[in-house]
């Protein structure tokens, strides 16, 4: 029979493997620096939510996809044409230092006028409708927000934006991947209060104000709480360190500011999430901490269902291997 110490060692080894995996993940800046020393000729732009590569040549839709897919993967994820699932992301891209007065192709070919979708299967929600089948979406870079979106023939050479290509996750399924429980205390279901009072109310439930540290979490909140329109977020402005910081000290750089830009350093206030319409998955805004808003609390559960299953299987296989290697144990 395997001893407790061996089981404990296996647990620790598995945990360290997971820790090493996350530690070895590249940041966007590290990827950009490494890519500058390889075959990538054009600067890479890093934002709080994605990595963008801007092609140096004008190409057709299909040739541009190949150019993107030939880029070195980012943390194992292959590049493809950019997919823009919200107006907020488009506004962020427009503010990046691009070539002016040129068109940039995006990752959408309208095979169906009635139901155009992005290349990863995400629904198209940006408003401008294709006049006919077979056209591709692009925008004119003029630094104006909102950007001018147009559909044109896919064979026309255009500059292109690439990003790591992730599969579309419907908001209804996003919560399955989250390692937290979100709730509104029953006694505060219809109450709007200040940021400090909201955090205190969550702490009374052994919880904290909710954080949104990834696109999946953003989608989950959209599915569960968009009807609130606006609610407090567990993101604080650390004036001494001159940066915005999650209240659980998580180092996630995910930010989805409503105007596409972080408020100026030194700006005072607290952060809310706004859901201005069904065409947006929500955005962050800095407001006076004494304003009254709804709030959502969060309790970390530590592991989602898939994580628990994977961890259990890994430990089980390791234990079985130990049994086979050491029959006398």
PDB file of C-alpha atoms in Angstrom, residues 22 38 46 56 60-61 80 92 95 104 124 192 213 227 244 252 264 290-291 302:
ATOM      1  CA  UNK A  22       2.032  29.132 -15.463  1.00  0.00           C
ATOM      2  CA  UNK A  38      13.321  36.051 -35.556  1.00  0.00           C
ATOM      3  CA  UNK A  46       0.448  44.667 -26.570  1.00  0.00           C
ATOM      4  CA  UNK A  56       3.861  44.889 -43.269  1.00  0.00           C
ATOM      5  CA  UNK A  60      -5.800  39.122 -49.994  1.00  0.00           C
ATOM      6  CA  UNK A  61      -7.949  37.555 -47.272  1.00  0.00           C
ATOM      7  CA  UNK A  80      -5.002  34.047 -37.230  1.00  0.00           C
ATOM      8  CA  UNK A  92      -8.848  49.811 -28.332  1.00  0.00           C
ATOM      9  CA  UNK A  95      -6.160  53.882 -30.558  1.00  0.00           C
ATOM     10  CA  UNK A 104      -7.030  46.911 -42.207  1.00  0.00           C
ATOM     11  CA  UNK A 124     -20.892  39.398 -35.537  1.00  0.00           C
ATOM     12  CA  UNK A 192     -27.214  50.243  -4.417  1.00  0.00           C
ATOM     13  CA  UNK A 213      -9.542  38.876 -14.724  1.00  0.00           C
ATOM     14  CA  UNK A 227     -29.326  43.084 -16.308  1.00  0.00           C
ATOM     15  CA  UNK A 244      -4.768  49.561 -10.879  1.00  0.00           C
ATOM     16  CA  UNK A 252      -3.870  39.483 -14.183  1.00  0.00           C
ATOM     17  CA  UNK A 264      -4.482  58.696 -16.238  1.00  0.00           C
ATOM     18  CA  UNK A 290     -19.187  57.297  -2.955  1.00  0.00           C
ATOM     19  CA  UNK A 291     -21.581  56.757  -5.850  1.00  0.00           C
ATOM     20  CA  UNK A 302     -10.080  26.881  -6.160  1.00  0.00           C
TER      21      UNK A 302
END
